[in-house]
CSV table of C-alpha atoms in Angstrom, one decimal:
chain,number,residue,atom,x,y,z
A,1,UNK,CA,146.4,152.9,66.4
A,2,UNK,CA,147.6,150.6,69.0
A,3,UNK,CA,148.8,147.3,67.5
A,4,UNK,CA,148.5,144.7,70.2
A,5,UNK,CA,145.7,142.1,70.2
A,6,UNK,CA,144.6,143.0,73.7
A,7,UNK,CA,144.1,146.6,72.7
A,8,UNK,CA,141.8,145.4,69.9
A,9,UNK,CA,139.8,143.4,72.4
A,10,UNK,CA,139.7,146.4,74.8
A,11,UNK,CA,138.2,148.6,72.1
A,12,UNK,CA,135.7,145.9,71.3
A,13,UNK,CA,134.6,145.7,74.9
A,14,UNK,CA,133.8,149.5,75.0
A,15,UNK,CA,130.2,150.7,74.4
A,16,UNK,CA,128.6,150.6,71.0
A,17,UNK,CA,129.6,153.3,68.7
A,18,UNK,CA,130.0,153.3,65.0
A,19,UNK,CA,133.7,154.2,65.2
A,20,UNK,CA,134.4,151.8,68.0
A,21,UNK,CA,132.9,148.9,66.0
A,22,UNK,CA,134.8,149.9,62.9
A,23,UNK,CA,138.1,150.2,64.7
A,24,UNK,CA,137.6,146.8,66.2
A,25,UNK,CA,136.8,145.3,62.8
A,26,UNK,CA,140.2,146.6,61.5
A,27,UNK,CA,141.9,144.5,64.1
A,28,UNK,CA,139.7,141.5,63.4
A,29,UNK,CA,140.4,141.8,59.7
A,30,UNK,CA,144.1,141.7,60.4
A,31,UNK,CA,143.8,138.7,62.7
A,32,UNK,CA,141.3,136.6,61.0
A,33,UNK,CA,142.7,136.7,57.5
A,34,UNK,CA,144.2,133.2,58.2
A,35,UNK,CA,141.0,131.8,59.6
A,36,UNK,CA,140.7,128.5,57.8
A,37,UNK,CA,137.6,126.9,56.3
A,38,UNK,CA,137.8,124.0,58.7
A,39,UNK,CA,137.7,126.3,61.7
A,40,UNK,CA,134.0,127.0,61.4
A,41,UNK,CA,133.0,123.4,61.7
A,42,UNK,CA,131.6,123.4,58.2
A,43,UNK,CA,133.0,121.8,55.1
A,44,UNK,CA,134.8,124.0,52.6
A,45,UNK,CA,132.4,125.3,49.9
A,46,UNK,CA,134.8,125.4,47.0
A,47,UNK,CA,138.2,124.1,46.0
A,48,UNK,CA,138.6,126.8,43.4
A,49,UNK,CA,141.9,128.8,43.6
A,50,UNK,CA,141.5,132.0,45.5
A,51,UNK,CA,142.7,135.4,44.3
A,52,UNK,CA,145.2,137.3,46.2
A,53,UNK,CA,143.5,139.1,49.1
A,54,UNK,CA,143.1,142.9,48.8
A,55,UNK,CA,143.0,144.4,52.2
A,56,UNK,CA,139.7,146.1,53.3
A,57,UNK,CA,141.7,149.0,54.7
A,58,UNK,CA,144.7,151.0,53.4
A,59,UNK,CA,148.0,149.1,53.8
A,60,UNK,CA,149.5,151.7,56.1
A,61,UNK,CA,146.6,151.2,58.5
A,62,UNK,CA,146.3,147.4,58.0
A,63,UNK,CA,150.0,146.8,58.7
A,64,UNK,CA,149.8,148.7,62.0
A,65,UNK,CA,146.5,147.2,63.1
A,66,UNK,CA,148.1,144.1,64.6
A,67,UNK,CA,151.7,143.4,65.5
A,68,UNK,CA,151.6,139.7,65.4
A,69,UNK,CA,153.5,137.2,63.1
A,70,UNK,CA,151.3,135.2,60.7
A,71,UNK,CA,152.1,132.0,62.5
A,72,UNK,CA,150.9,133.5,65.8
A,73,UNK,CA,147.7,134.8,64.2
A,74,UNK,CA,146.9,131.4,62.7
A,75,UNK,CA,147.5,129.8,66.1
A,76,UNK,CA,145.2,132.3,67.9
A,77,UNK,CA,142.4,132.0,65.3
A,78,UNK,CA,142.5,128.2,65.5
A,79,UNK,CA,142.4,128.4,69.3
A,80,UNK,CA,139.1,130.4,69.2
A,81,UNK,CA,137.4,127.9,67.0
A,82,UNK,CA,136.0,124.7,68.4
A,83,UNK,CA,133.8,126.0,71.2
A,84,UNK,CA,133.7,129.0,73.5
A,85,UNK,CA,135.4,126.9,76.1
A,86,UNK,CA,138.7,128.0,74.6
A,87,UNK,CA,138.0,131.7,75.0
A,88,UNK,CA,139.1,133.7,78.1
A,89,UNK,CA,135.6,134.8,78.8
A,90,UNK,CA,134.4,131.2,79.2
A,91,UNK,CA,137.3,130.4,81.5
A,92,UNK,CA,135.9,132.7,84.1
A,93,UNK,CA,133.0,130.4,84.7
A,94,UNK,CA,134.4,127.0,83.6
A,95,UNK,CA,133.1,125.4,86.8
A,96,UNK,CA,129.6,126.4,86.1
A,97,UNK,CA,127.1,123.8,84.9
A,98,UNK,CA,125.5,125.5,81.9
A,99,UNK,CA,121.8,125.2,81.8
A,100,UNK,CA,119.5,124.8,78.8
A,101,UNK,CA,118.0,128.2,78.1
A,102,UNK,CA,114.8,126.8,76.5
A,103,UNK,CA,114.1,124.5,79.5
A,104,UNK,CA,114.6,127.3,82.0
A,105,UNK,CA,112.5,129.8,80.2
A,106,UNK,CA,109.7,127.3,79.3
A,107,UNK,CA,107.7,127.9,82.5
A,108,UNK,CA,107.3,131.6,81.8
A,109,UNK,CA,106.7,131.2,78.1
A,110,UNK,CA,104.1,128.4,78.2
A,111,UNK,CA,101.1,130.8,77.7
A,112,UNK,CA,103.1,133.7,76.1
A,113,UNK,CA,101.4,133.5,72.7
A,114,UNK,CA,97.9,133.0,74.3
A,115,UNK,CA,98.5,136.2,76.3
A,116,UNK,CA,99.7,138.1,73.2
A,117,UNK,CA,96.5,137.1,71.4
A,118,UNK,CA,94.5,138.5,74.3
A,119,UNK,CA,96.4,141.8,73.9
A,120,UNK,CA,95.4,141.7,70.2
A,121,UNK,CA,91.7,141.2,70.9
A,122,UNK,CA,89.5,143.0,68.4
A,123,UNK,CA,85.9,142.5,67.4
A,124,UNK,CA,86.5,142.4,63.7
A,125,UNK,CA,87.2,138.8,62.8
A,126,UNK,CA,89.4,139.3,59.8
A,127,UNK,CA,91.7,141.8,61.5
A,128,UNK,CA,92.0,139.4,64.5
A,129,UNK,CA,92.9,136.5,62.3
A,130,UNK,CA,95.6,138.6,60.5
A,131,UNK,CA,97.1,139.7,63.9
A,132,UNK,CA,97.1,136.2,65.3
A,133,UNK,CA,98.5,134.6,62.1
A,134,UNK,CA,102.2,134.7,63.1
A,135,UNK,CA,101.7,134.0,66.8
A,136,UNK,CA,101.3,130.3,66.2
A,137,UNK,CA,104.3,129.1,68.2
A,138,UNK,CA,106.4,128.4,65.1
A,139,UNK,CA,108.8,131.2,65.7
A,140,UNK,CA,112.1,130.8,67.5
A,141,UNK,CA,110.9,133.0,70.4
A,142,UNK,CA,114.6,133.9,70.9
A,143,UNK,CA,113.7,137.4,72.1
A,144,UNK,CA,111.3,136.5,74.8
A,145,UNK,CA,113.6,133.7,75.9
A,146,UNK,CA,116.5,136.2,76.3
A,147,UNK,CA,114.3,138.7,78.1
A,148,UNK,CA,112.9,136.1,80.5
A,149,UNK,CA,116.3,134.7,81.4
A,150,UNK,CA,117.8,138.2,81.7
A,151,UNK,CA,114.9,139.2,84.0
A,152,UNK,CA,115.4,136.3,86.3
A,153,UNK,CA,119.2,136.6,86.3
A,154,UNK,CA,118.8,140.3,87.2
A,155,UNK,CA,116.3,139.5,90.0
A,156,UNK,CA,118.8,137.1,91.6
A,157,UNK,CA,121.7,139.5,91.1
A,158,UNK,CA,119.5,142.2,92.9
A,159,UNK,CA,118.9,139.8,95.8
A,160,UNK,CA,115.3,139.2,94.9
A,161,UNK,CA,113.5,135.9,94.2
A,162,UNK,CA,114.1,134.6,90.7
A,163,UNK,CA,110.5,134.7,89.6
A,164,UNK,CA,109.4,137.2,87.0
A,165,UNK,CA,107.7,140.4,88.0
A,166,UNK,CA,104.5,141.1,86.0
A,167,UNK,CA,106.2,144.0,84.2
A,168,UNK,CA,109.1,141.9,83.2
A,169,UNK,CA,106.9,139.3,81.6
A,170,UNK,CA,105.0,142.0,79.8
A,171,UNK,CA,108.3,143.2,78.4
A,172,UNK,CA,109.0,139.7,77.1
A,173,UNK,CA,105.6,139.8,75.3
A,174,UNK,CA,106.2,143.3,74.0
A,175,UNK,CA,109.6,142.2,72.5
A,176,UNK,CA,107.9,139.5,70.5
A,177,UNK,CA,105.1,141.8,69.4
A,178,UNK,CA,107.4,144.5,68.2
A,179,UNK,CA,109.5,141.9,66.4
A,180,UNK,CA,106.5,140.3,64.7
A,181,UNK,CA,105.1,143.7,63.6
A,182,UNK,CA,108.5,144.5,62.0
A,183,UNK,CA,108.3,141.1,60.2
A,184,UNK,CA,104.9,141.9,58.8
A,185,UNK,CA,106.1,145.3,57.5
A,186,UNK,CA,109.4,143.8,56.2
A,187,UNK,CA,107.5,141.3,54.2
A,188,UNK,CA,105.6,144.1,52.5
A,189,UNK,CA,108.7,146.0,51.7
A,190,UNK,CA,110.6,143.0,50.5
A,191,UNK,CA,107.5,141.5,48.7
A,192,UNK,CA,108.1,138.2,50.4
A,193,UNK,CA,105.6,135.5,49.8
A,194,UNK,CA,106.6,133.1,52.7
A,195,UNK,CA,107.3,133.4,56.4
A,196,UNK,CA,108.0,130.6,58.8
A,197,UNK,CA,107.0,127.9,56.4
A,198,UNK,CA,103.7,129.3,55.3
A,199,UNK,CA,102.4,132.1,53.1
A,200,UNK,CA,103.1,135.6,54.3
A,201,UNK,CA,100.3,137.9,55.4
A,202,UNK,CA,100.8,140.2,52.5
A,203,UNK,CA,100.6,137.3,50.1
A,204,UNK,CA,97.4,136.0,51.5
A,205,UNK,CA,95.5,139.3,52.3
A,206,UNK,CA,97.4,141.9,50.3
A,207,UNK,CA,99.8,144.7,51.2
A,208,UNK,CA,97.3,147.2,52.5
A,209,UNK,CA,95.8,144.8,55.1
A,210,UNK,CA,99.3,143.5,56.0
A,211,UNK,CA,100.5,147.1,56.8
A,212,UNK,CA,97.4,147.7,58.9
A,213,UNK,CA,97.9,144.4,60.8
A,214,UNK,CA,101.5,145.3,61.5
A,215,UNK,CA,100.4,148.8,62.8
A,216,UNK,CA,97.7,147.2,65.0
A,217,UNK,CA,100.2,144.8,66.6
A,218,UNK,CA,102.6,147.7,67.2
A,219,UNK,CA,99.8,149.8,68.8
A,220,UNK,CA,98.8,146.9,71.1
A,221,UNK,CA,102.5,146.6,72.2
A,222,UNK,CA,102.7,150.3,73.0
A,223,UNK,CA,99.5,150.0,75.1
A,224,UNK,CA,100.9,147.1,77.0
A,225,UNK,CA,104.1,149.1,77.5
A,226,UNK,CA,102.1,152.0,78.9
A,227,UNK,CA,100.4,149.8,81.5
A,228,UNK,CA,103.8,148.9,83.0
A,229,UNK,CA,103.7,152.4,84.5
A,230,UNK,CA,107.4,153.0,84.4
A,231,UNK,CA,108.4,156.1,82.4
A,232,UNK,CA,112.1,155.1,82.2
A,233,UNK,CA,111.1,151.7,80.7
A,234,UNK,CA,108.8,153.5,78.2
A,235,UNK,CA,111.7,155.8,77.2
A,236,UNK,CA,114.1,152.9,76.8
A,237,UNK,CA,111.8,150.7,74.6
A,238,UNK,CA,110.7,153.7,72.5
A,239,UNK,CA,114.3,153.7,71.1
A,240,UNK,CA,113.6,150.3,69.5
A,241,UNK,CA,110.8,151.6,67.2
A,242,UNK,CA,112.9,154.5,66.2
A,243,UNK,CA,115.9,152.2,65.5
A,244,UNK,CA,113.8,149.8,63.4
A,245,UNK,CA,112.6,152.6,61.1
A,246,UNK,CA,116.1,154.1,60.8
A,247,UNK,CA,117.6,150.7,60.1
A,248,UNK,CA,115.1,150.0,57.4
A,249,UNK,CA,116.0,153.3,55.7
A,250,UNK,CA,119.7,152.4,56.0
A,251,UNK,CA,119.0,149.1,54.3
A,252,UNK,CA,117.6,150.9,51.3
A,253,UNK,CA,120.9,152.6,50.7
A,254,UNK,CA,124.6,151.7,50.3
A,255,UNK,CA,128.0,153.4,50.5
A,256,UNK,CA,130.5,153.9,47.7
A,257,UNK,CA,133.5,153.8,50.0
A,258,UNK,CA,134.3,150.3,51.3
A,259,UNK,CA,135.2,151.5,54.8
A,260,UNK,CA,132.0,153.4,55.1
A,261,UNK,CA,130.1,150.4,53.7
A,262,UNK,CA,131.0,148.0,56.4
A,263,UNK,CA,130.4,150.6,59.1
A,264,UNK,CA,126.9,151.2,57.5
A,265,UNK,CA,126.3,147.4,57.5
A,266,UNK,CA,127.1,147.0,61.2
A,267,UNK,CA,125.1,150.0,62.3
A,268,UNK,CA,122.1,148.8,60.2
A,269,UNK,CA,122.5,145.4,61.8
A,270,UNK,CA,122.4,147.0,65.3
A,271,UNK,CA,119.3,149.0,64.5
A,272,UNK,CA,117.3,146.4,62.8
A,273,UNK,CA,118.1,143.4,65.0
A,274,UNK,CA,120.2,144.1,68.1
A,275,UNK,CA,118.5,147.2,69.4
A,276,UNK,CA,115.3,145.3,70.3
A,277,UNK,CA,117.3,142.7,72.3
A,278,UNK,CA,119.5,145.3,73.9
A,279,UNK,CA,116.8,147.6,75.1
A,280,UNK,CA,114.5,144.8,76.2
A,281,UNK,CA,117.2,143.4,78.4
A,282,UNK,CA,117.9,146.9,79.8
A,283,UNK,CA,114.2,147.4,80.5
A,284,UNK,CA,113.8,144.3,82.6
A,285,UNK,CA,116.9,145.3,84.6
A,286,UNK,CA,115.5,148.8,85.3
A,287,UNK,CA,112.4,147.3,87.0
A,288,UNK,CA,114.6,145.6,89.7
A,289,UNK,CA,117.8,147.5,90.0
A,290,UNK,CA,118.7,151.2,90.1
A,291,UNK,CA,122.4,150.9,89.3
A,292,UNK,CA,123.2,152.2,85.8
A,293,UNK,CA,126.2,149.9,85.6
A,294,UNK,CA,123.9,146.9,86.0
A,295,UNK,CA,121.6,148.3,83.3
A,296,UNK,CA,124.6,148.6,81.0
A,297,UNK,CA,125.5,144.9,81.5
A,298,UNK,CA,122.0,143.9,80.4
A,299,UNK,CA,122.1,146.2,77.4
A,300,UNK,CA,125.6,145.1,76.3
A,301,UNK,CA,124.7,141.4,76.5
A,302,UNK,CA,121.6,142.0,74.4
A,303,UNK,CA,123.4,144.2,71.9
A,304,UNK,CA,126.3,141.8,71.3
A,305,UNK,CA,124.1,138.7,71.1
A,306,UNK,CA,121.8,140.5,68.8
A,307,UNK,CA,124.5,141.5,66.4
A,308,UNK,CA,126.0,138.0,66.4
A,309,UNK,CA,122.5,136.5,65.8
A,310,UNK,CA,122.1,138.7,62.6
A,311,UNK,CA,125.6,137.9,61.4
A,312,UNK,CA,124.9,134.2,61.7
A,313,UNK,CA,121.6,134.8,59.9
A,314,UNK,CA,123.5,136.5,57.1
A,315,UNK,CA,125.9,133.4,56.9
A,316,UNK,CA,122.9,131.0,56.8
A,317,UNK,CA,121.6,132.8,53.7
A,318,UNK,CA,124.6,131.3,51.9
A,319,UNK,CA,125.0,128.0,53.8
A,320,UNK,CA,121.5,126.7,54.8
A,321,UNK,CA,120.2,126.6,51.2
A,322,UNK,CA,123.2,124.7,49.9
A,323,UNK,CA,123.3,122.3,52.9
A,324,UNK,CA,119.6,121.7,53.3
A,325,UNK,CA,118.0,122.4,50.0
A,326,UNK,CA,120.7,121.5,47.6
A,327,UNK,CA,120.6,124.9,46.0
A,328,UNK,CA,121.5,128.4,47.1
A,329,UNK,CA,118.9,130.5,48.9
A,330,UNK,CA,120.6,133.9,48.2
A,331,UNK,CA,117.5,135.7,49.6
A,332,UNK,CA,119.6,138.8,50.6
A,333,UNK,CA,121.3,139.0,47.2
A,334,UNK,CA,118.0,138.8,45.4
A,335,UNK,CA,116.8,141.8,47.6
A,336,UNK,CA,120.0,143.7,46.6
A,337,UNK,CA,121.6,143.5,50.0
A,338,UNK,CA,125.3,143.1,50.6
A,339,UNK,CA,125.7,141.4,53.9
A,340,UNK,CA,128.9,140.4,55.8
A,341,UNK,CA,129.9,137.5,53.6
A,342,UNK,CA,129.6,139.6,50.5
A,343,UNK,CA,131.5,142.6,52.0
A,344,UNK,CA,134.4,140.3,53.1
A,345,UNK,CA,134.4,138.6,49.7
A,346,UNK,CA,134.7,141.9,48.0
A,347,UNK,CA,138.3,142.2,49.3
A,348,UNK,CA,139.3,139.1,47.3
A,349,UNK,CA,137.0,139.7,44.4
A,350,UNK,CA,136.9,143.5,43.5
A,351,UNK,CA,134.4,142.7,40.8
A,352,UNK,CA,131.7,142.6,43.5
A,353,UNK,CA,132.1,146.3,44.1
A,354,UNK,CA,130.1,147.3,41.0
A,355,UNK,CA,127.5,144.6,41.7
A,356,UNK,CA,127.0,145.9,45.2
A,357,UNK,CA,126.5,149.5,44.0
A,358,UNK,CA,123.8,148.4,41.5
A,359,UNK,CA,122.3,146.1,44.1
A,360,UNK,CA,122.8,143.0,42.1
A,361,UNK,CA,120.2,144.2,39.6
A,362,UNK,CA,121.9,143.2,36.3
A,363,UNK,CA,121.3,139.8,34.8
A,364,UNK,CA,123.5,137.1,36.3
A,365,UNK,CA,124.7,139.3,39.2
A,366,UNK,CA,123.1,137.1,41.9
A,367,UNK,CA,124.7,133.9,40.6
A,368,UNK,CA,128.1,135.5,40.1
A,369,UNK,CA,128.1,137.1,43.5
A,370,UNK,CA,127.0,133.8,45.1
A,371,UNK,CA,130.0,132.0,43.5
A,372,UNK,CA,132.4,134.8,44.5
A,373,UNK,CA,131.3,134.5,48.1
A,374,UNK,CA,131.7,130.7,48.1
A,375,UNK,CA,135.2,131.0,46.6
A,376,UNK,CA,136.2,133.6,49.2
A,377,UNK,CA,136.5,133.3,53.0
A,378,UNK,CA,133.6,135.7,53.5
A,379,UNK,CA,131.4,133.1,55.3
A,380,UNK,CA,134.2,132.2,57.6
A,381,UNK,CA,135.2,135.8,58.3
A,382,UNK,CA,131.6,136.6,59.2
A,383,UNK,CA,131.3,133.6,61.4
A,384,UNK,CA,134.5,134.6,63.2
A,385,UNK,CA,133.2,138.1,63.7
A,386,UNK,CA,129.9,136.7,65.2
A,387,UNK,CA,132.0,134.6,67.6
A,388,UNK,CA,133.8,137.7,68.8
A,389,UNK,CA,130.5,139.4,69.6
A,390,UNK,CA,129.4,136.4,71.5
A,391,UNK,CA,132.6,136.4,73.5
A,392,UNK,CA,131.9,140.0,74.5
A,393,UNK,CA,128.3,139.1,75.5
A,394,UNK,CA,129.8,136.3,77.7
A,395,UNK,CA,132.2,138.8,79.3
A,396,UNK,CA,129.4,141.2,80.1
A,397,UNK,CA,126.9,138.7,81.6
A,398,UNK,CA,129.6,137.0,83.6
A,399,UNK,CA,129.8,140.1,85.8
A,400,UNK,CA,126.4,139.2,87.3
A,401,UNK,CA,125.9,137.0,90.4
A,402,UNK,CA,126.0,133.3,89.5
A,403,UNK,CA,122.6,131.8,88.8
A,404,UNK,CA,121.2,129.1,86.5
A,405,UNK,CA,119.7,131.8,84.3
A,406,UNK,CA,123.0,133.6,84.0
A,407,UNK,CA,124.6,130.4,82.9
A,408,UNK,CA,121.8,129.7,80.5
A,409,UNK,CA,122.4,133.1,78.8
A,410,UNK,CA,126.0,132.1,78.4
A,411,UNK,CA,124.9,128.8,76.9
A,412,UNK,CA,122.6,130.7,74.6
A,413,UNK,CA,125.6,132.4,72.9
A,414,UNK,CA,126.8,128.9,71.8
A,415,UNK,CA,123.3,128.1,70.4
A,416,UNK,CA,123.3,131.3,68.5
A,417,UNK,CA,126.6,130.5,66.9
A,418,UNK,CA,125.9,126.8,66.1
A,419,UNK,CA,122.3,127.1,64.8
A,420,UNK,CA,121.6,126.0,61.2
A,421,UNK,CA,118.3,127.7,60.6
């Protein structure tokens, strides 16, 4: 394996493959081992002494992964920290005035939820109320925002007016509908009793009606997709539903081997979260441009931002509860899920391996795993990995023609990294 830092970045910039992501992670692991607690902009969680790090990969591979002295590695990790202004991707557009993505997308999103509710029109009052329940404007709407901005950036790149085409706006609606349907089904699987600050659908109406409501939302999304009338777009977005199902099945299992476990985690993250963003971005580009290379730019941006978004979500499961609630949230641990912070912590605390395999089901597992994560650098390693995905998203989107929407998509990567909920 090539040892230089730039070769690691080169592998990272190639298309999404399981092996490509995993090879890249090997390089990241070698470089980010000195990534300090202060470099994430959050206070250190624990002053407890740390155990000697056990490499995630065999020593013979780990030692060849990166030919840099520790002092150089520490310097480079620190240089990546404060903001994305310090990364080479950001330097390519340092003269651009980055725009607020929410302000730019607001015009096209004003009536988004009202239009979604029209798509969900049904005579039966109870079913309509169930379907409308989550479309109350309380969600982050991050997916339709990305789709709207990508569509307008692509229109300008393709020498068109920046305004959305009707089909592009429909795709923005579809992205939120598919996402919401998946949340309804996830809450049933996870037996969650709360969503977006209120009782979940399954908690209020029961699991059977919740499943039917999720199915109905999904069916309405597919009908809207069919009306776009573009077979290529239909084919692209159909991948999303397949990935969501496959990702949910992946989440039900785990891997014995640590190498396979992290690969499994990243692939599941792509399928459950990033696929929808990636394919929605690609779909809006197809409607205005026939160049496959341009489609790939849109796809790669959505994929990398999507993975980073979920990595930050996994970090917040450990940090937001402690910072905002005064107690750990540990929702993923309680569901038996080993996310990035846990997998990184497992290198320093091998005791986590057995807990991961039994999905934290024994008494005291959740609390012990929580403490191990806080005493490790798992949170910081996962944050660093998310930053690397955002840097790749910036590199991709910077290939488009300059526009306020393109710059807003760049700004959005910073928002993804810095959010606290």
